[in-house]
PDB file of C-alpha atoms in Angstrom:
ATOM      1  CA  MET H   1      89.952  -5.759  24.435  1.00  0.00           C
ATOM      2  CA  GLN H   2      93.591  -6.254  25.312  1.00  0.00           C
ATOM      3  CA  ILE H   3      96.096  -5.840  22.468  1.00  0.00           C
ATOM      4  CA  PRO H   4      98.264  -8.984  22.536  1.00  0.00           C
ATOM      5  CA  TYR H   5     102.080  -9.085  22.525  1.00  0.00           C
ATOM      6  CA  THR H   6     102.743  -5.571  23.856  1.00  0.00           C
ATOM      7  CA  ILE H   7     105.449  -6.862  26.220  1.00  0.00           C
ATOM      8  CA  GLU H   8     106.473 -10.355  25.139  1.00  0.00           C
ATOM      9  CA  GLU H   9     107.666 -11.069  21.599  1.00  0.00           C
ATOM     10  CA  ARG H  10     105.335 -12.652  19.092  1.00  0.00           C
ATOM     11  CA  PRO H  11     106.843 -16.027  18.087  1.00  0.00           C
ATOM     12  CA  ASP H  12     106.468 -15.587  14.313  1.00  0.00           C
ATOM     13  CA  THR H  13     107.783 -12.006  13.973  1.00  0.00           C
ATOM     14  CA  GLY H  14     110.227 -12.142  16.888  1.00  0.00           C
ATOM     15  CA  LEU H  15     108.989  -8.675  17.928  1.00  0.00           C
ATOM     16  CA  ASN H  16     106.376  -7.185  20.183  1.00  0.00           C
ATOM     17  CA  ASN H  17     103.427  -5.816  18.211  1.00  0.00           C
ATOM     18  CA  SER H  18     104.022  -2.163  19.084  1.00  0.00           C
ATOM     19  CA  LYS H  19     107.523  -2.264  17.637  1.00  0.00           C
ATOM     20  CA  LEU H  20     106.432  -3.974  14.438  1.00  0.00           C
ATOM     21  CA  GLY H  21     103.571  -1.483  14.209  1.00  0.00           C
ATOM     22  CA  ILE H  22     105.731   1.619  14.548  1.00  0.00           C
ATOM     23  CA  TRP H  23     108.228   0.338  11.965  1.00  0.00           C
ATOM     24  CA  VAL H  24     105.492  -0.339   9.415  1.00  0.00           C
ATOM     25  CA  PHE H  25     104.170   3.160  10.125  1.00  0.00           C
ATOM     26  CA  LEU H  26     107.664   4.629   9.724  1.00  0.00           C
ATOM     27  CA  ALA H  27     108.009   2.765   6.417  1.00  0.00           C
ATOM     28  CA  SER H  28     104.872   4.575   5.228  1.00  0.00           C
ATOM     29  CA  GLU H  29     106.362   7.835   6.499  1.00  0.00           C
ATOM     30  CA  ILE H  30     109.528   7.194   4.464  1.00  0.00           C
ATOM     31  CA  MET H  31     107.325   6.961   1.377  1.00  0.00           C
ATOM     32  CA  LEU H  32     105.374  10.117   2.322  1.00  0.00           C
ATOM     33  CA  PHE H  33     108.543  12.185   2.642  1.00  0.00           C
ATOM     34  CA  GLY H  34     110.099  10.227  -0.249  1.00  0.00           C
ATOM     35  CA  GLY H  35     107.346  11.453  -2.554  1.00  0.00           C
ATOM     36  CA  LEU H  36     108.027  15.043  -1.528  1.00  0.00           C
ATOM     37  CA  PHE H  37     111.810  14.645  -1.836  1.00  0.00           C
ATOM     38  CA  SER H  38     111.168  13.272  -5.314  1.00  0.00           C
ATOM     39  CA  ALA H  39     109.049  16.369  -6.054  1.00  0.00           C
ATOM     40  CA  TYR H  40     111.922  18.547  -4.837  1.00  0.00           C
ATOM     41  CA  VAL H  41     114.370  16.846  -7.245  1.00  0.00           C
ATOM     42  CA  PHE H  42     111.854  17.178 -10.089  1.00  0.00           C
ATOM     43  CA  LEU H  43     111.195  20.873  -9.411  1.00  0.00           C
ATOM     44  CA  ARG H  44     114.883  21.629  -8.989  1.00  0.00           C
ATOM     45  CA  MET H  45     115.736  19.962 -12.295  1.00  0.00           C
ATOM     46  CA  ALA H  46     112.993  21.889 -14.095  1.00  0.00           C
ATOM     47  CA  ALA H  47     113.843  25.263 -12.500  1.00  0.00           C
ATOM     48  CA  PRO H  48     115.997  27.845 -14.317  1.00  0.00           C
ATOM     49  CA  ALA H  49     119.710  27.482 -13.447  1.00  0.00           C
ATOM     50  CA  GLY H  50     120.544  29.109 -10.112  1.00  0.00           C
ATOM     51  CA  ASP H  51     116.894  29.705  -9.177  1.00  0.00           C
ATOM     52  CA  PHE H  52     116.871  27.273  -6.211  1.00  0.00           C
ATOM     53  CA  ALA H  53     120.249  28.536  -4.977  1.00  0.00           C
ATOM     54  CA  TYR H  54     119.025  32.150  -5.202  1.00  0.00           C
ATOM     55  CA  TRP H  55     115.850  31.570  -3.151  1.00  0.00           C
ATOM     56  CA  GLY H  56     117.665  29.190  -0.820  1.00  0.00           C
ATOM     57  CA  SER H  57     120.144  31.957   0.018  1.00  0.00           C
ATOM     58  CA  LYS H  58     117.262  33.930   1.553  1.00  0.00           C
ATOM     59  CA  LEU H  59     116.992  31.343   4.343  1.00  0.00           C
ATOM     60  CA  SER H  60     118.920  31.702   7.598  1.00  0.00           C
ATOM     61  CA  ILE H  61     121.704  29.110   7.875  1.00  0.00           C
ATOM     62  CA  PRO H  62     122.598  30.027  11.509  1.00  0.00           C
ATOM     63  CA  MET H  63     118.992  29.519  12.660  1.00  0.00           C
ATOM     64  CA  ALA H  64     118.752  26.173  10.846  1.00  0.00           C
ATOM     65  CA  THR H  65     122.135  25.052  12.215  1.00  0.00           C
ATOM     66  CA  VAL H  66     121.012  25.782  15.760  1.00  0.00           C
ATOM     67  CA  ASN H  67     117.763  23.939  15.049  1.00  0.00           C
ATOM     68  CA  THR H  68     119.693  20.932  13.741  1.00  0.00           C
ATOM     69  CA  LEU H  69     121.756  20.825  16.943  1.00  0.00           C
ATOM     70  CA  VAL H  70     118.578  21.234  19.031  1.00  0.00           C
ATOM     71  CA  LEU H  71     116.914  18.271  17.290  1.00  0.00           C
ATOM     72  CA  ILE H  72     120.024  16.085  17.644  1.00  0.00           C
ATOM     73  CA  SER H  73     120.118  16.942  21.359  1.00  0.00           C
ATOM     74  CA  SER H  74     116.438  16.052  21.674  1.00  0.00           C
ATOM     75  CA  SER H  75     117.168  12.633  20.144  1.00  0.00           C
ATOM     76  CA  VAL H  76     119.808  12.033  22.826  1.00  0.00           C
ATOM     77  CA  THR H  77     117.538  13.149  25.689  1.00  0.00           C
ATOM     78  CA  MET H  78     114.789  10.955  24.198  1.00  0.00           C
ATOM     79  CA  ILE H  79     116.977   7.863  24.245  1.00  0.00           C
ATOM     80  CA  MET H  80     118.182   8.760  27.756  1.00  0.00           C
ATOM     81  CA  SER H  81     114.568   8.893  28.961  1.00  0.00           C
ATOM     82  CA  TRP H  82     114.115   5.325  27.693  1.00  0.00           C
ATOM     83  CA  VAL H  83     117.413   4.216  29.247  1.00  0.00           C
ATOM     84  CA  SER H  84     116.248   5.751  32.569  1.00  0.00           C
ATOM     85  CA  LEU H  85     113.112   3.604  32.465  1.00  0.00           C
ATOM     86  CA  LYS H  86     115.261   0.545  31.713  1.00  0.00           C
ATOM     87  CA  MET H  87     117.157   1.434  34.910  1.00  0.00           C
ATOM     88  CA  LYS H  88     113.788   1.800  36.695  1.00  0.00           C
ATOM     89  CA  ASP H  89     114.445   5.469  37.470  1.00  0.00           C
ATOM     90  CA  PHE H  90     111.173   7.286  36.818  1.00  0.00           C
ATOM     91  CA  GLU H  91     112.406  10.649  38.121  1.00  0.00           C
ATOM     92  CA  LYS H  92     115.259  10.671  35.610  1.00  0.00           C
ATOM     93  CA  TYR H  93     112.839   9.641  32.895  1.00  0.00           C
ATOM     94  CA  LYS H  94     110.664  12.663  33.770  1.00  0.00           C
ATOM     95  CA  MET H  95     113.678  14.951  33.560  1.00  0.00           C
ATOM     96  CA  TYR H  96     114.933  13.646  30.202  1.00  0.00           C
ATOM     97  CA  MET H  97     111.454  13.558  28.684  1.00  0.00           C
ATOM     98  CA  GLY H  98     110.957  17.133  29.910  1.00  0.00           C
ATOM     99  CA  LEU H  99     114.231  18.127  28.229  1.00  0.00           C
ATOM    100  CA  THR H 100     113.089  16.451  25.002  1.00  0.00           C
ATOM    101  CA  LEU H 101     109.858  18.451  25.107  1.00  0.00           C
ATOM    102  CA  LEU H 102     111.864  21.605  25.804  1.00  0.00           C
ATOM    103  CA  CYS H 103     114.117  20.960  22.779  1.00  0.00           C
ATOM    104  CA  ALA H 104     111.052  20.321  20.612  1.00  0.00           C
ATOM    105  CA  SER H 105     109.557  23.633  21.795  1.00  0.00           C
ATOM    106  CA  ILE H 106     112.801  25.505  21.072  1.00  0.00           C
ATOM    107  CA  PHE H 107     112.813  24.010  17.572  1.00  0.00           C
ATOM    108  CA  LEU H 108     109.264  25.236  16.947  1.00  0.00           C
ATOM    109  CA  VAL H 109     109.961  28.715  18.345  1.00  0.00           C
ATOM    110  CA  ILE H 110     112.994  29.104  16.043  1.00  0.00           C
ATOM    111  CA  LYS H 111     110.907  27.798  13.139  1.00  0.00           C
ATOM    112  CA  TYR H 112     108.210  30.339  14.034  1.00  0.00           C
ATOM    113  CA  PHE H 113     110.732  33.192  13.858  1.00  0.00           C
ATOM    114  CA  GLU H 114     112.028  31.855  10.542  1.00  0.00           C
ATOM    115  CA  TYR H 115     108.530  31.701   9.045  1.00  0.00           C
ATOM    116  CA  THR H 116     107.410  35.109  10.324  1.00  0.00           C
ATOM    117  CA  GLY H 117     110.737  36.610   9.193  1.00  0.00           C
ATOM    118  CA  LYS H 118     109.957  35.410   5.672  1.00  0.00           C
ATOM    119  CA  PHE H 119     106.367  36.696   5.793  1.00  0.00           C
ATOM    120  CA  HIS H 120     107.659  40.026   7.080  1.00  0.00           C
ATOM    121  CA  HIS H 121     109.794  40.340   3.940  1.00  0.00           C
ATOM    122  CA  GLY H 122     106.840  39.469   1.753  1.00  0.00           C
ATOM    123  CA  ILE H 123     108.030  35.936   1.057  1.00  0.00           C
ATOM    124  CA  TYR H 124     105.241  33.357   0.930  1.00  0.00           C
ATOM    125  CA  PRO H 125     104.878  29.801  -0.434  1.00  0.00           C
ATOM    126  CA  SER H 126     103.511  31.417  -3.597  1.00  0.00           C
ATOM    127  CA  SER H 127     106.647  33.565  -4.063  1.00  0.00           C
ATOM    128  CA  SER H 128     108.599  30.923  -5.980  1.00  0.00           C
ATOM    129  CA  THR H 129     108.778  27.208  -6.707  1.00  0.00           C
ATOM    130  CA  PHE H 130     111.559  26.882  -4.130  1.00  0.00           C
ATOM    131  CA  MET H 131     109.531  28.614  -1.421  1.00  0.00           C
ATOM    132  CA  GLY H 132     106.543  26.410  -2.301  1.00  0.00           C
ATOM    133  CA  ILE H 133     108.480  23.196  -1.688  1.00  0.00           C
ATOM    134  CA  TYR H 134     110.349  24.754   1.271  1.00  0.00           C
ATOM    135  CA  PHE H 135     107.145  25.584   3.152  1.00  0.00           C
ATOM    136  CA  THR H 136     105.577  22.235   2.209  1.00  0.00           C
ATOM    137  CA  LEU H 137     108.536  20.168   3.444  1.00  0.00           C
ATOM    138  CA  THR H 138     109.296  22.148   6.597  1.00  0.00           C
ATOM    139  CA  GLY H 139     105.574  22.581   7.342  1.00  0.00           C
ATOM    140  CA  LEU H 140     104.930  18.835   7.163  1.00  0.00           C
ATOM    141  CA  HIS H 141     108.043  18.235   9.262  1.00  0.00           C
ATOM    142  CA  GLY H 142     106.818  20.822  11.790  1.00  0.00           C
ATOM    143  CA  LEU H 143     103.481  19.011  12.026  1.00  0.00           C
ATOM    144  CA  HIS H 144     105.412  15.831  12.841  1.00  0.00           C
ATOM    145  CA  ILE H 145     107.193  17.698  15.635  1.00  0.00           C
ATOM    146  CA  ILE H 146     103.847  18.853  17.044  1.00  0.00           C
ATOM    147  CA  GLY H 147     102.415  15.318  16.747  1.00  0.00           C
ATOM    148  CA  GLY H 148     105.404  13.890  18.613  1.00  0.00           C
ATOM    149  CA  MET H 149     105.081  16.552  21.313  1.00  0.00           C
ATOM    150  CA  ILE H 150     101.423  15.670  21.927  1.00  0.00           C
ATOM    151  CA  VAL H 151     102.283  11.988  22.485  1.00  0.00           C
ATOM    152  CA  MET H 152     105.408  12.743  24.542  1.00  0.00           C
ATOM    153  CA  GLY H 153     103.486  15.329  26.576  1.00  0.00           C
ATOM    154  CA  TYR H 154     100.804  12.744  27.368  1.00  0.00           C
ATOM    155  CA  PHE H 155     103.416  10.279  28.653  1.00  0.00           C
ATOM    156  CA  TRP H 156     105.131  13.058  30.608  1.00  0.00           C
ATOM    157  CA  LEU H 157     101.960  14.098  32.445  1.00  0.00           C
ATOM    158  CA  PRO H 158     100.569  12.163  35.464  1.00  0.00           C
ATOM    159  CA  ALA H 159      98.981   9.689  33.024  1.00  0.00           C
ATOM    160  CA  GLY H 160     102.509   8.418  32.381  1.00  0.00           C
ATOM    161  CA  TYR H 161     103.147   7.799  36.055  1.00  0.00           C
ATOM    162  CA  LYS H 162      99.931   5.793  36.314  1.00  0.00           C
ATOM    163  CA  MET H 163     100.974   3.596  33.381  1.00  0.00           C
ATOM    164  CA  TRP H 164     104.455   3.215  34.878  1.00  0.00           C
ATOM    165  CA  THR H 165     103.141   2.045  38.253  1.00  0.00           C
ATOM    166  CA  SER H 166     100.598  -0.390  36.814  1.00  0.00           C
ATOM    167  CA  GLU H 167     102.606  -1.804  33.872  1.00  0.00           C
ATOM    168  CA  PRO H 168     106.241  -0.666  33.917  1.00  0.00           C
ATOM    169  CA  GLU H 169     107.443  -2.922  31.077  1.00  0.00           C
ATOM    170  CA  HIS H 170     104.572  -1.934  28.812  1.00  0.00           C
ATOM    171  CA  PHE H 171     105.255   1.741  29.545  1.00  0.00           C
ATOM    172  CA  THR H 172     108.979   1.302  28.787  1.00  0.00           C
ATOM    173  CA  ASN H 173     108.072  -0.221  25.405  1.00  0.00           C
ATOM    174  CA  ARG H 174     105.743   2.695  24.709  1.00  0.00           C
ATOM    175  CA  ILE H 175     108.571   5.150  25.318  1.00  0.00           C
ATOM    176  CA  GLU H 176     110.852   3.108  23.046  1.00  0.00           C
ATOM    177  CA  VAL H 177     108.238   3.292  20.283  1.00  0.00           C
ATOM    178  CA  VAL H 178     107.739   7.059  20.733  1.00  0.00           C
ATOM    179  CA  GLY H 179     111.531   7.337  20.616  1.00  0.00           C
ATOM    180  CA  LEU H 180     111.720   5.499  17.282  1.00  0.00           C
ATOM    181  CA  TYR H 181     109.211   7.973  15.838  1.00  0.00           C
ATOM    182  CA  TRP H 182     111.136  10.913  17.292  1.00  0.00           C
ATOM    183  CA  HIS H 183     114.466   9.738  15.853  1.00  0.00           C
ATOM    184  CA  PHE H 184     112.757   9.414  12.479  1.00  0.00           C
ATOM    185  CA  VAL H 185     111.614  13.046  12.669  1.00  0.00           C
ATOM    186  CA  ASP H 186     115.232  13.968  13.476  1.00  0.00           C
ATOM    187  CA  LEU H 187     116.406  11.850  10.533  1.00  0.00           C
ATOM    188  CA  VAL H 188     114.103  13.654   8.089  1.00  0.00           C
ATOM    189  CA  TRP H 189     115.472  17.003   9.272  1.00  0.00           C
ATOM    190  CA  ILE H 190     119.042  15.761   8.703  1.00  0.00           C
ATOM    191  CA  PHE H 191     118.182  15.604   4.970  1.00  0.00           C
ATOM    192  CA  LEU H 192     115.969  18.711   4.877  1.00  0.00           C
ATOM    193  CA  PHE H 193     118.702  20.908   6.339  1.00  0.00           C
ATOM    194  CA  PRO H 194     121.284  20.514   3.529  1.00  0.00           C
ATOM    195  CA  ILE H 195     118.864  20.317   0.587  1.00  0.00           C
ATOM    196  CA  LEU H 196     116.915  23.435   1.590  1.00  0.00           C
ATOM    197  CA  TYR H 197     119.475  25.628   3.345  1.00  0.00           C
ATOM    198  CA  LEU H 198     122.898  24.669   2.053  1.00  0.00           C
ATOM    199  CA  LEU H 199     122.552  23.698  -1.613  1.00  0.00           C
TER     200      LEU H 199
ATOM    201  CA  MET P   1     117.994  -4.371  21.921  1.00  0.00           C
ATOM    202  CA  SER P   2     116.081  -5.727  24.904  1.00  0.00           C
ATOM    203  CA  ASP P   3     116.502  -6.666  28.526  1.00  0.00           C
ATOM    204  CA  HIS P   4     119.761  -8.576  28.128  1.00  0.00           C
ATOM    205  CA  ASP P   5     121.742  -5.323  27.959  1.00  0.00           C
ATOM    206  CA  ASN P   6     120.782  -3.997  31.389  1.00  0.00           C
ATOM    207  CA  GLY P   7     124.224  -4.878  32.697  1.00  0.00           C
ATOM    208  CA  HIS P   8     125.991  -2.915  29.956  1.00  0.00           C
ATOM    209  CA  ILE P   9     123.895   0.210  30.240  1.00  0.00           C
ATOM    210  CA  GLU P  10     126.889   2.431  30.968  1.00  0.00           C
ATOM    211  CA  ASP P  11     128.518   1.271  27.713  1.00  0.00           C
ATOM    212  CA  HIS P  12     125.355   2.093  25.802  1.00  0.00           C
ATOM    213  CA  ILE P  13     125.186   5.589  27.279  1.00  0.00           C
ATOM    214  CA  ARG P  14     128.797   6.157  26.233  1.00  0.00           C
ATOM    215  CA  VAL P  15     127.932   5.052  22.674  1.00  0.00           C
ATOM    216  CA  TYR P  16     124.921   7.408  22.565  1.00  0.00           C
ATOM    217  CA  LEU P  17     127.031  10.354  23.710  1.00  0.00           C
ATOM    218  CA  THR P  18     129.772   9.522  21.167  1.00  0.00           C
ATOM    219  CA  VAL P  19     127.155   9.400  18.389  1.00  0.00           C
ATOM    220  CA  PHE P  20     125.788  12.740  19.618  1.00  0.00           C
ATOM    221  CA  GLY P  21     129.277  14.259  19.403  1.00  0.00           C
ATOM    222  CA  ALA P  22     129.783  12.841  15.899  1.00  0.00           C
ATOM    223  CA  LEU P  23     126.416  14.231  14.748  1.00  0.00           C
ATOM    224  CA  ALA P  24     127.230  17.694  16.110  1.00  0.00           C
ATOM    225  CA  VAL P  25     130.668  17.723  14.440  1.00  0.00           C
ATOM    226  CA  LEU P  26     129.207  16.517  11.123  1.00  0.00           C
ATOM    227  CA  THR P  27     126.532  19.244  11.283  1.00  0.00           C
ATOM    228  CA  LEU P  28     129.181  21.946  11.665  1.00  0.00           C
ATOM    229  CA  LEU P  29     131.264  20.241   8.953  1.00  0.00           C
ATOM    230  CA  THR P  30     128.409  20.280   6.438  1.00  0.00           C
ATOM    231  CA  VAL P  31     127.782  23.993   7.145  1.00  0.00           C
ATOM    232  CA  ALA P  32     131.504  24.750   6.689  1.00  0.00           C
ATOM    233  CA  ALA P  33     131.559  22.703   3.460  1.00  0.00           C
ATOM    234  CA  SER P  34     128.688  24.770   2.050  1.00  0.00           C
ATOM    235  CA  TYR P  35     130.943  27.856   2.099  1.00  0.00           C
ATOM    236  CA  MET P  36     133.682  26.095   0.113  1.00  0.00           C
ATOM    237  CA  ASP P  37     134.302  27.195  -3.444  1.00  0.00           C
ATOM    238  CA  ILE P  38     133.305  24.006  -5.278  1.00  0.00           C
ATOM    239  CA  SER P  39     130.940  23.214  -8.157  1.00  0.00           C
ATOM    240  CA  THR P  40     127.232  22.596  -7.489  1.00  0.00           C
ATOM    241  CA  THR P  41     127.575  18.900  -8.348  1.00  0.00           C
ATOM    242  CA  GLU P  42     130.447  18.501  -5.895  1.00  0.00           C
ATOM    243  CA  ALA P  43     128.546  20.454  -3.219  1.00  0.00           C
ATOM    244  CA  ILE P  44     125.444  18.260  -3.641  1.00  0.00           C
ATOM    245  CA  PHE P  45     127.548  15.095  -3.497  1.00  0.00           C
ATOM    246  CA  LEU P  46     129.392  16.262  -0.367  1.00  0.00           C
ATOM    247  CA  ALA P  47     126.287  17.485   1.497  1.00  0.00           C
ATOM    248  CA  LEU P  48     124.308  14.319   0.723  1.00  0.00           C
ATOM    249  CA  THR P  49     127.226  12.097   1.742  1.00  0.00           C
ATOM    250  CA  ILE P  50     127.495  13.833   5.131  1.00  0.00           C
ATOM    251  CA  ALA P  51     123.687  13.691   5.550  1.00  0.00           C
ATOM    252  CA  THR P  52     123.699   9.953   4.749  1.00  0.00           C
ATOM    253  CA  VAL P  53     126.444   9.300   7.318  1.00  0.00           C
ATOM    254  CA  LYS P  54     124.480  11.272   9.946  1.00  0.00           C
ATOM    255  CA  ALA P  55     121.252   9.459   9.075  1.00  0.00           C
ATOM    256  CA  SER P  56     123.033   6.096   9.323  1.00  0.00           C
ATOM    257  CA  LEU P  57     124.323   6.998  12.792  1.00  0.00           C
ATOM    258  CA  VAL P  58     120.815   7.950  13.967  1.00  0.00           C
ATOM    259  CA  ALA P  59     119.184   4.868  12.407  1.00  0.00           C
ATOM    260  CA  GLY P  60     121.955   2.492  13.464  1.00  0.00           C
ATOM    261  CA  TYR P  61     122.521   3.563  17.062  1.00  0.00           C
ATOM    262  CA  PHE P  62     119.530   5.612  18.260  1.00  0.00           C
ATOM    263  CA  MET P  63     117.008   3.410  16.441  1.00  0.00           C
ATOM    264  CA  HIS P  64     119.086   0.270  17.150  1.00  0.00           C
ATOM    265  CA  LEU P  65     119.020  -0.955  13.570  1.00  0.00           C
ATOM    266  CA  ILE P  66     122.546  -2.400  13.836  1.00  0.00           C
ATOM    267  CA  ASN P  67     121.188  -5.259  15.908  1.00  0.00           C
ATOM    268  CA  GLU P  68     117.505  -5.310  15.038  1.00  0.00           C
ATOM    269  CA  LYS P  69     115.365  -8.328  14.134  1.00  0.00           C
ATOM    270  CA  GLN P  70     115.293  -9.586  10.536  1.00  0.00           C
ATOM    271  CA  THR P  71     111.575  -8.794  10.159  1.00  0.00           C
ATOM    272  CA  ILE P  72     112.275  -5.069  10.496  1.00  0.00           C
ATOM    273  CA  ILE P  73     115.357  -5.204   8.272  1.00  0.00           C
ATOM    274  CA  TRP P  74     113.291  -6.789   5.489  1.00  0.00           C
ATOM    275  CA  ILE P  75     110.481  -4.250   5.817  1.00  0.00           C
ATOM    276  CA  LEU P  76     113.011  -1.432   5.574  1.00  0.00           C
ATOM    277  CA  THR P  77     114.931  -3.007   2.687  1.00  0.00           C
ATOM    278  CA  LEU P  78     111.722  -3.217   0.679  1.00  0.00           C
ATOM    279  CA  THR P  79     110.809   0.364   1.628  1.00  0.00           C
ATOM    280  CA  PHE P  80     114.265   1.575   0.663  1.00  0.00           C
ATOM    281  CA  ILE P  81     113.965  -0.019  -2.813  1.00  0.00           C
ATOM    282  CA  PHE P  82     110.649   1.815  -3.342  1.00  0.00           C
ATOM    283  CA  PHE P  83     112.198   5.008  -1.974  1.00  0.00           C
ATOM    284  CA  LEU P  84     115.084   4.774  -4.479  1.00  0.00           C
ATOM    285  CA  PHE P  85     112.585   4.158  -7.256  1.00  0.00           C
ATOM    286  CA  CYS P  86     110.762   7.293  -6.125  1.00  0.00           C
ATOM    287  CA  MET P  87     114.012   9.291  -6.271  1.00  0.00           C
ATOM    288  CA  PHE P  88     114.716   8.173  -9.833  1.00  0.00           C
ATOM    289  CA  ILE P  89     111.270   9.027 -11.232  1.00  0.00           C
ATOM    290  CA  PRO P  90     112.352  12.653 -11.982  1.00  0.00           C
ATOM    291  CA  MET P  91     115.177  11.220 -14.132  1.00  0.00           C
ATOM    292  CA  ILE P  92     112.528  10.181 -16.651  1.00  0.00           C
ATOM    293  CA  THR P  93     112.321  13.838 -17.625  1.00  0.00           C
ATOM    294  CA  VAL P  94     115.972  13.676 -18.686  1.00  0.00           C
ATOM    295  CA  ILE P  95     115.726  10.571 -20.860  1.00  0.00           C
ATOM    296  CA  ASP P  96     112.422  11.685 -22.414  1.00  0.00           C
ATOM    297  CA  HIS P  97     113.396  13.516 -25.611  1.00  0.00           C
ATOM    298  CA  THR P  98     109.912  14.014 -27.033  1.00  0.00           C
ATOM    299  CA  SER P  99     109.178  17.719 -27.134  1.00  0.00           C
ATOM    300  CA  LEU P 100     105.787  19.288 -26.677  1.00  0.00           C
ATOM    301  CA  SER P 101     105.935  21.464 -29.777  1.00  0.00           C
TER     302      SER P 101
END
């Protein structure tokens, strides 16, 4: 069965179905992370004074700053990969999508060193309330990075070229939709960075 | 944003790069601000303000929300109301004066 309105806009919504779909999904994602942010506020308010700041000071601000810059860069390369497809330049798309995947990998490698550094010092999610919510939030965010990489990787491999040659407009919309998801993952990190590392 | 902008693609790229620069500067700014000698309340206010500006830039320009269709704007407005509600649930613990003892 062919999914309708993947290229042309649906008259009643004014959007193609994939775009409406991803935004409804992202709305549910806002509530998923919203629930956890709410838990963070609740736990912070109930914690003894200075407890969150004390455990937060054990995290590496330089590593997280670099990771923030890496994710922002990946958002730019992501949008450039879509722009390249709009300009019908598949080679450029491949390059920018490759760079996005590279940035995502760098983010995960830095995160890996952060996590193992903590474990090495005997710090686990069970160590404190702060560490519990820290590992929950960053872990869920990390899973979103991995999820995005799987989809982006699929479109980067030869399967992407096949889709591009058979249905270029449909493929361009797919990359736009993946991009919207990726920017959302970046957006979540923009809030995680200050509340976990800086405050 | 759809096909009509193909002619202005260079302008769009310039906007994306400007937003990227702004995001990088704001990231460094928020790190610098965290070392300032200010009260916790002020620090939280400052960090969340910078984060909100950064998030607005990403949502507005990278996710094209500044000129997106009404359907999406309404979905997000509704979601945002629920999100705010979610954020204020912990406040109930402050106004609840009944003690357990």
